[in-house]
Coordinates of C-alpha atoms and ligand atoms in Angstrom, one line a residue:
X1 CA -27.7 -36.7 -33.4
X2 CA -24.8 -39.0 -32.9
X3 CA -22.2 -38.0 -35.4
X4 CA -19.6 -40.6 -34.1
X5 CA -18.1 -43.1 -36.4
X6 CA -18.9 -45.9 -33.8
X7 CA -22.0 -47.3 -32.2
X8 CA -23.2 -46.5 -28.7
X9 CA -24.1 -49.7 -26.8
X10 CA -27.6 -50.6 -25.6
X11 CA -29.2 -47.4 -26.8
X12 CA -30.7 -45.5 -29.7
X13 CA -27.9 -44.0 -31.6
X14 CA -29.7 -40.6 -31.6
X15 CA -29.5 -38.9 -28.2
X16 CA -27.8 -41.8 -26.4
X17 CA -26.0 -41.0 -23.1
X18 CA -22.3 -40.1 -23.5
X19 CA -19.8 -38.0 -21.7
X20 CA -16.5 -36.5 -22.7
X21 CA -13.5 -38.2 -21.0
X22 CA -10.3 -36.2 -20.3
X23 CA -8.6 -38.7 -18.1
X24 CA -8.9 -40.9 -14.9
X25 CA -7.0 -41.4 -11.7
X26 CA -7.4 -43.8 -8.9
X27 CA -11.0 -43.2 -8.0
X28 CA -12.0 -40.3 -10.2
X29 CA -13.1 -39.7 -13.8
X30 CA -12.3 -36.2 -15.3
X31 CA -14.8 -34.9 -17.7
X32 CA -14.6 -31.4 -19.1
X33 CA -12.0 -30.7 -16.4
X34 CA -14.6 -31.7 -13.7
X35 CA -13.9 -34.4 -11.2
X36 CA -16.4 -37.3 -10.8
X37 CA -16.1 -40.0 -8.2
X38 CA -16.7 -43.4 -9.8
X39 CA -19.2 -45.2 -7.4
X40 CA -20.1 -48.0 -9.8
X41 CA -16.7 -49.4 -10.7
X42 CA -17.6 -48.1 -14.2
X43 CA -19.7 -51.2 -15.1
X44 CA -18.9 -53.2 -12.0
X45 CA -15.5 -54.2 -13.4
X46 CA -13.1 -51.6 -12.0
X47 CA -12.9 -53.4 -8.6
X48 CA -9.5 -52.0 -7.8
X49 CA -9.8 -48.5 -9.0
X50 CA -9.3 -46.8 -12.3
X51 CA -5.5 -46.9 -12.3
X52 CA -4.6 -50.2 -10.5
X53 CA -0.8 -49.9 -10.7
X54 CA -0.2 -53.5 -9.6
X55 CA -2.3 -54.8 -12.6
X56 CA -1.0 -52.4 -15.1
X57 CA 2.6 -53.2 -14.1
X58 CA 2.0 -57.0 -14.3
X59 CA 0.7 -56.5 -17.9
X60 CA 3.6 -54.3 -18.8
X61 CA 6.1 -56.8 -17.4
X62 CA 4.4 -59.6 -19.4
X63 CA 4.6 -57.5 -22.5
X64 CA 8.4 -57.5 -22.0
X65 CA 8.3 -61.3 -21.9
X66 CA 5.7 -62.4 -24.5
X67 CA 2.2 -61.3 -25.5
X68 CA 1.0 -63.6 -28.2
X69 CA 0.7 -67.4 -27.8
X70 CA -1.3 -70.2 -29.3
X71 CA -4.4 -71.5 -27.4
X72 CA -2.6 -74.8 -27.2
X73 CA 0.7 -73.4 -25.7
X74 CA 1.6 -74.6 -22.3
X75 CA 3.6 -72.2 -20.2
X76 CA 4.4 -71.7 -16.5
X77 CA 2.1 -68.6 -16.1
X78 CA -0.9 -70.5 -17.4
X79 CA -0.4 -73.4 -15.1
X80 CA 0.4 -71.4 -12.0
X81 CA -2.4 -68.8 -12.3
X82 CA -4.9 -71.6 -13.0
X83 CA -3.9 -73.5 -9.9
X84 CA -4.1 -70.3 -7.9
X85 CA -7.6 -69.5 -9.3
X86 CA -8.8 -73.1 -8.4
X87 CA -7.5 -72.5 -4.9
X88 CA -9.6 -69.3 -4.6
X89 CA -12.7 -71.1 -5.9
X90 CA -12.0 -73.8 -3.3
X91 CA -14.4 -76.4 -4.6
X92 CA -12.5 -79.7 -4.8
X93 CA -10.6 -79.5 -8.0
X94 CA -12.4 -78.8 -11.3
X95 CA -11.0 -77.1 -14.4
X96 CA -10.9 -73.7 -16.0
X97 CA -11.8 -72.6 -19.5
X98 CA -10.6 -69.1 -20.4
X99 CA -12.5 -66.5 -22.3
X100 CA -12.2 -62.7 -22.9
X101 CA -15.6 -61.5 -21.6
X102 CA -18.6 -62.3 -19.4
X103 CA -20.9 -63.1 -22.3
X104 CA -18.3 -65.5 -23.7
X105 CA -18.0 -67.2 -20.4
X106 CA -21.7 -67.7 -20.2
X107 CA -21.9 -68.8 -23.9
X108 CA -19.2 -71.4 -23.3
X109 CA -20.8 -72.6 -20.0
X110 CA -24.1 -73.1 -21.8
X111 CA -22.5 -75.0 -24.6
X112 CA -20.6 -77.2 -22.2
X113 CA -23.7 -77.9 -20.2
X114 CA -25.6 -78.9 -23.3
X115 CA -22.8 -81.1 -24.6
X116 CA -22.2 -82.7 -21.2
X117 CA -25.9 -83.5 -20.4
X118 CA -27.1 -84.1 -24.0
X119 CA -30.1 -81.9 -23.0
X120 CA -31.1 -78.5 -24.4
X121 CA -33.2 -76.4 -22.1
X122 CA -32.0 -73.9 -19.5
X123 CA -33.8 -72.4 -16.6
X124 CA -33.2 -68.7 -15.8
X125 CA -34.7 -65.8 -13.8
X126 CA -36.6 -62.9 -15.4
X127 CA -34.6 -60.1 -13.6
X128 CA -31.2 -61.2 -15.0
X129 CA -28.5 -60.2 -17.4
X130 CA -26.0 -62.7 -18.7
X131 CA -24.4 -61.0 -21.7
X132 CA -25.0 -59.7 -25.1
X133 CA -24.2 -62.7 -27.4
X134 CA -27.1 -64.7 -28.8
X135 CA -26.9 -67.6 -26.3
X136 CA -26.3 -65.3 -23.3
X137 CA -29.0 -62.8 -24.2
X138 CA -31.4 -65.7 -24.7
X139 CA -31.1 -66.7 -21.0
X140 CA -31.1 -63.0 -20.0
X141 CA -34.5 -62.0 -18.8
X142 CA -34.3 -58.2 -18.6
X143 CA -35.2 -55.6 -21.3
X144 CA -32.0 -56.4 -23.3
X145 CA -33.6 -59.7 -24.3
X146 CA -36.6 -57.9 -25.9
X147 CA -35.5 -56.5 -29.2
X148 CA -33.7 -59.6 -30.5
X149 CA -35.3 -62.7 -31.9
X150 CA -33.5 -64.8 -29.2
X151 CA -33.3 -68.6 -28.8
X152 CA -36.2 -68.5 -26.4
X153 CA -37.3 -72.0 -27.2
X154 CA -34.4 -73.2 -25.1
X155 CA -35.1 -71.0 -22.1
X156 CA -37.7 -71.5 -19.3
X157 CA -38.2 -68.8 -16.7
X158 CA -38.6 -69.8 -13.1
X159 CA -40.9 -67.9 -10.7
X160 CA -39.2 -65.2 -8.6
X161 CA -38.2 -66.3 -5.1
X162 CA -40.8 -64.2 -3.3
X163 CA -43.6 -65.7 -5.5
X164 CA -42.5 -69.3 -4.8
X165 CA -41.1 -69.4 -1.3
X166 CA -41.4 -73.1 -0.8
X167 CA -40.2 -73.7 -4.4
X168 CA -43.3 -75.8 -5.2
X169 CA -43.9 -74.1 -8.6
X170 CA -40.2 -74.3 -9.5
X171 CA -40.1 -77.9 -8.4
X172 CA -43.0 -78.7 -10.9
X173 CA -40.9 -77.1 -13.7
X174 CA -38.0 -79.4 -12.9
X175 CA -40.4 -82.4 -12.7
X176 CA -42.3 -81.8 -15.9
X177 CA -39.4 -81.0 -18.2
X178 CA -37.1 -83.8 -19.1
X179 CA -34.9 -81.8 -21.4
X180 CA -33.2 -79.6 -18.8
X181 CA -29.5 -79.2 -19.1
X182 CA -28.9 -76.5 -16.5
X183 CA -30.2 -73.5 -14.5
X184 CA -28.2 -70.3 -14.8
X185 CA -28.5 -67.7 -12.0
X186 CA -26.6 -64.6 -11.1
X187 CA -25.7 -65.5 -7.4
X188 CA -27.2 -62.1 -6.7
X189 CA -28.8 -60.5 -9.7
X190 CA -26.7 -57.2 -9.8
X191 CA -27.8 -54.8 -12.5
X192 CA -31.4 -55.8 -12.1
X193 CA -31.6 -54.4 -8.6
X194 CA -29.2 -56.3 -6.3
X195 CA -31.9 -59.0 -5.6
X196 CA -30.4 -60.9 -2.7
X197 CA -31.9 -64.4 -2.4
X198 CA -32.2 -66.2 0.9
X199 CA -29.7 -69.0 1.6
X200 CA -32.7 -71.4 1.8
X201 CA -33.9 -70.4 -1.7
X202 CA -30.6 -70.9 -3.3
X203 CA -29.9 -74.1 -1.4
X204 CA -33.4 -75.3 -2.4
X205 CA -32.5 -74.7 -6.1
X206 CA -29.3 -76.7 -5.6
X207 CA -31.3 -79.6 -4.1
X208 CA -33.7 -79.6 -7.1
X209 CA -30.7 -79.6 -9.4
X210 CA -29.2 -82.7 -7.6
X211 CA -32.5 -84.5 -7.6
X212 CA -33.1 -84.0 -11.3
X213 CA -29.5 -84.1 -12.6
X214 CA -29.6 -80.5 -13.7
X215 CA -26.4 -78.4 -13.7
X216 CA -26.3 -75.4 -11.4
X217 CA -24.4 -72.6 -13.3
X218 CA -23.7 -69.5 -11.1
X219 CA -23.0 -66.4 -13.1
X220 CA -20.4 -64.6 -10.9
X221 CA -19.4 -62.0 -13.6
X222 CA -20.4 -59.3 -11.1
X223 CA -20.4 -61.2 -7.8
X224 CA -16.9 -62.8 -8.1
X225 CA -13.6 -61.5 -6.8
X226 CA -14.9 -60.1 -3.5
X227 CA -17.7 -57.9 -4.9
X228 CA -20.0 -59.6 -2.3
X229 CA -17.3 -59.6 0.4
X230 CA -16.3 -63.2 -0.1
X231 CA -13.9 -64.4 -2.8
X232 CA -16.9 -65.6 -4.8
X233 CA -20.6 -64.9 -4.2
X234 CA -21.6 -68.5 -3.8
X235 CA -19.4 -68.7 -0.7
X236 CA -21.8 -66.3 1.0
X237 CA -24.7 -68.7 0.4
X238 CA -23.1 -72.1 1.2
X239 CA -24.0 -73.6 -2.1
X240 CA -21.7 -75.5 -4.5
X241 CA -22.3 -74.8 -8.2
X242 CA -21.4 -77.2 -11.0
X243 CA -20.1 -74.3 -13.1
X244 CA -19.1 -70.7 -12.5
X245 CA -18.8 -67.9 -15.0
X246 CA -16.3 -65.1 -14.3
X247 CA -15.2 -61.8 -16.0
X248 CA -15.1 -58.1 -14.9
X249 CA -13.2 -58.1 -11.6
X250 CA -11.1 -61.0 -12.7
X251 CA -8.6 -58.5 -14.1
X252 CA -10.2 -55.4 -12.5
X253 CA -11.3 -54.4 -16.0
X254 CA -7.8 -53.5 -17.1
X255 CA -7.8 -56.0 -19.9
X256 CA -10.7 -58.1 -21.4
X257 CA -10.7 -61.5 -19.8
X258 CA -13.0 -64.1 -18.4
X259 CA -13.2 -67.7 -17.3
X260 CA -15.5 -70.7 -16.7
X261 CA -15.0 -73.1 -13.9
X262 CA -16.5 -76.6 -14.2
X263 CA -16.6 -79.4 -11.7
X264 CA -14.6 -82.6 -12.1
X265 CA -17.4 -84.7 -13.6
X266 CA -17.9 -82.2 -16.4
X267 CA -14.2 -82.0 -17.3
X268 CA -13.8 -85.7 -17.1
X269 CA -16.6 -86.1 -19.6
X270 CA -14.4 -84.3 -22.1
X271 CA -11.4 -86.6 -21.6
X272 CA -12.5 -88.7 -24.6
X273 CA -15.0 -86.4 -26.2
X274 CA -14.2 -83.2 -28.2
X275 CA -14.7 -80.0 -26.3
X276 CA -16.3 -77.9 -29.1
X277 CA -15.3 -74.6 -27.5
X278 CA -12.4 -72.4 -28.3
X279 CA -11.2 -68.9 -29.1
X280 CA -8.1 -67.3 -30.7
X281 CA -7.2 -65.4 -27.5
X282 CA -7.7 -68.4 -25.2
X283 CA -5.7 -68.0 -22.0
X284 CA -4.2 -64.8 -23.3
X285 CA -0.9 -64.1 -21.4
X286 CA -1.8 -60.5 -20.8
X287 CA -5.1 -61.6 -19.2
X288 CA -3.3 -64.3 -17.2
X289 CA -0.7 -61.8 -16.0
X290 CA -3.4 -59.4 -14.8
X291 CA -5.3 -62.2 -13.1
X292 CA -2.1 -63.3 -11.4
X293 CA -1.7 -59.8 -10.0
X294 CA -5.3 -59.7 -8.8
X295 CA -5.0 -63.1 -7.1
X296 CA -1.8 -61.9 -5.3
X297 CA -3.4 -58.6 -4.3
X298 CA -6.6 -60.1 -2.8
X299 CA -4.6 -62.5 -0.7
X300 CA -3.0 -59.6 1.1
X301 CA -4.1 -58.9 4.7
X302 CA -4.1 -55.1 3.9
X303 CA -6.6 -55.7 1.1
X304 CA -8.9 -57.8 3.3
X305 CA -8.6 -55.4 6.3
X306 CA -9.4 -52.4 4.3
X307 CA -12.3 -54.1 2.6
X308 CA -13.8 -55.2 5.9
X309 CA -13.7 -51.6 7.1
X310 CA -15.2 -50.2 3.9
X311 CA -18.0 -52.8 3.8
X312 CA -19.0 -52.1 7.4
X313 CA -19.2 -48.3 6.7
X314 CA -21.0 -48.9 3.4
X315 CA -23.6 -51.1 5.0
X316 CA -24.1 -49.0 8.0
X317 CA -24.5 -45.7 6.0
X318 CA -26.8 -47.2 3.4
X319 CA -29.0 -49.1 5.8
X320 CA -29.5 -45.8 7.7
X321 CA -31.2 -44.2 4.7
X322 CA -34.9 -43.7 4.7
X323 CA -35.2 -45.2 1.2
X324 CA -35.4 -49.0 0.7
X325 CA -32.0 -50.4 0.2
X326 CA -30.5 -53.8 -0.5
X327 CA -26.8 -54.1 0.5
X328 CA -24.5 -57.1 0.2
X329 CA -20.7 -56.6 0.3
X330 CA -19.8 -53.7 -2.0
X331 CA -23.0 -53.8 -4.0
X332 CA -26.1 -51.9 -3.2
X333 CA -29.4 -50.8 -4.7
X334 CA -31.4 -47.9 -3.4
X335 CA -35.1 -47.8 -4.6
X336 CA -36.4 -44.4 -5.4
X337 CA -40.0 -43.1 -5.8
X338 CA -39.1 -40.8 -8.7
X339 CA -37.0 -41.8 -11.6
X340 CA -33.5 -40.7 -10.8
X341 CA -31.7 -38.6 -13.3
X342 CA -28.1 -39.7 -13.9
X343 CA -27.3 -36.1 -14.6
X344 CA -28.3 -35.0 -11.1
X345 CA -25.6 -37.1 -9.6
X346 CA -23.0 -36.5 -12.3
X347 CA -23.4 -32.7 -12.0
X348 CA -22.6 -33.1 -8.3
X349 CA -19.5 -35.1 -9.0
X350 CA -20.8 -38.6 -8.6
X351 CA -20.8 -41.3 -11.3
X352 CA -23.2 -44.1 -10.6
X353 CA -25.8 -46.4 -12.3
X354 CA -29.2 -44.7 -12.4
X355 CA -32.2 -46.8 -13.6
X356 CA -35.9 -46.4 -13.8
X357 CA -36.7 -46.5 -10.1
X358 CA -33.4 -47.0 -8.4
X359 CA -29.7 -46.3 -8.3
X360 CA -27.0 -49.0 -7.9
X361 CA -23.7 -48.5 -6.2
X362 CA -20.6 -50.8 -6.6
X363 CA -17.6 -48.8 -5.3
X364 CA -14.0 -49.7 -5.9
X365 CA -13.0 -52.3 -3.2
X366 CA -10.0 -50.1 -2.4
X367 CA -12.0 -46.9 -2.1
X368 CA -10.6 -44.9 0.9
X369 CA -13.1 -44.6 3.7
X370 CA -12.9 -40.8 3.9
X371 CA -13.8 -40.5 0.1
X372 CA -16.7 -42.9 0.7
X373 CA -17.9 -40.8 3.7
X374 CA -17.7 -37.5 1.7
X375 CA -19.6 -38.9 -1.2
X376 CA -22.2 -40.6 1.0
X377 CA -22.9 -37.2 2.5
X378 CA -23.4 -35.7 -0.9
X379 CA -25.5 -38.7 -2.0
X380 CA -27.8 -38.5 1.0
X381 CA -28.6 -34.9 0.3
X382 CA -29.3 -35.7 -3.4
X383 CA -31.7 -38.4 -2.4
X384 CA -34.1 -36.3 -0.3
Ligands
PLP1 C1 -24.0 -61.1 -14.4 C2 -23.4 -60.7 -15.8 N1 -23.1 -61.7 -16.6 C3 -22.5 -61.5 -17.8 C4 -22.3 -60.2 -18.3 C5 -21.7 -60.0 -19.6 O1 -20.3 -59.6 -19.5 P1 -19.6 -58.8 -20.7 O2 -20.2 -57.5 -20.8 O3 -18.2 -58.8 -20.2 O4 -19.8 -59.7 -21.9 C6 -22.6 -59.1 -17.4 C7 -22.3 -57.8 -17.8 O5 -22.7 -56.8 -17.2 C8 -23.1 -59.4 -16.1 O6 -23.5 -58.4 -15.3

């Protein structure tokens, strides 16, 4: 029985999974005085560890300056950080719309796409998660879409890549629907099993989008900010989205924040038309300060060098397992025959994401190699 005065997310309230939290340090969670290595970056957001001093300090410095501003306020931090973010995205200009979460980034991207195109329907994959708000959960295809009466009349599912290698069925969907505003895809569906598409498939989708004037929205809430080893996931697949949704790693999870990137054509459309999107905490200075710190951090050679070594060990170790694995950057799924029990790993000091027939790993990007090696040895034993 849950006697807490607050809800537990995504579960029945009776008997839902919880654990007592004493404290955290760089890579560990302390629960009932026991140490647990965080191998999932909590929910994929803690990309720089659990106490990223450089982000915490940036927020605290900004608190000493100002912390509350109007969405319409113009200040140096807002202009500078946005220019730096555009540089990292590196897609010929574009503009940023700020939010405070992944779902809100998706929600606003969907709204902008519908306003810009004047069309309503959105294509999406079945194994996908795009957020818990009504619009975002309507394009979501996994179980979280099931218990809500979502706006399904506006969503069309495309076949899975392996069922439509030449994209002939998907192509028909593009041809026969003249009310398509966009397609939304996680560049690599993360929490639905790290389903890495081929470059050809993603580039084929992009071609169909160009041919039929449909916007390509890439949801990079998990994949962005080096989770896949490149600044953004789309850079690993040589595609150019029209819109990108971001959150999680954008501030390493230290403060709720998110963003949407749109291409030049989309933002120019709104020069003389009202952009019917907004939020009280738009471009919040504490979020901007955290993002500024993240952008400076990931530019450092020491960050990139360490990441390259970690990713190489991570890939080598996981691909050597006898189980079926899918690894890209610092994101991996290991398929298992028997349903893994989250407790089995937790009791051995490892915190990870355990699902029906797989576990998912998303380590901190700054995890020391020796800690990874030690935990991999433990993990390997638990998997046999
Ligand atoms: C790909 C993707 N998009 C959107 C979201 C929603 O983000 P948030 O929980 O910050 O609303 C998530 C959350 O897990 C996600 O994985």
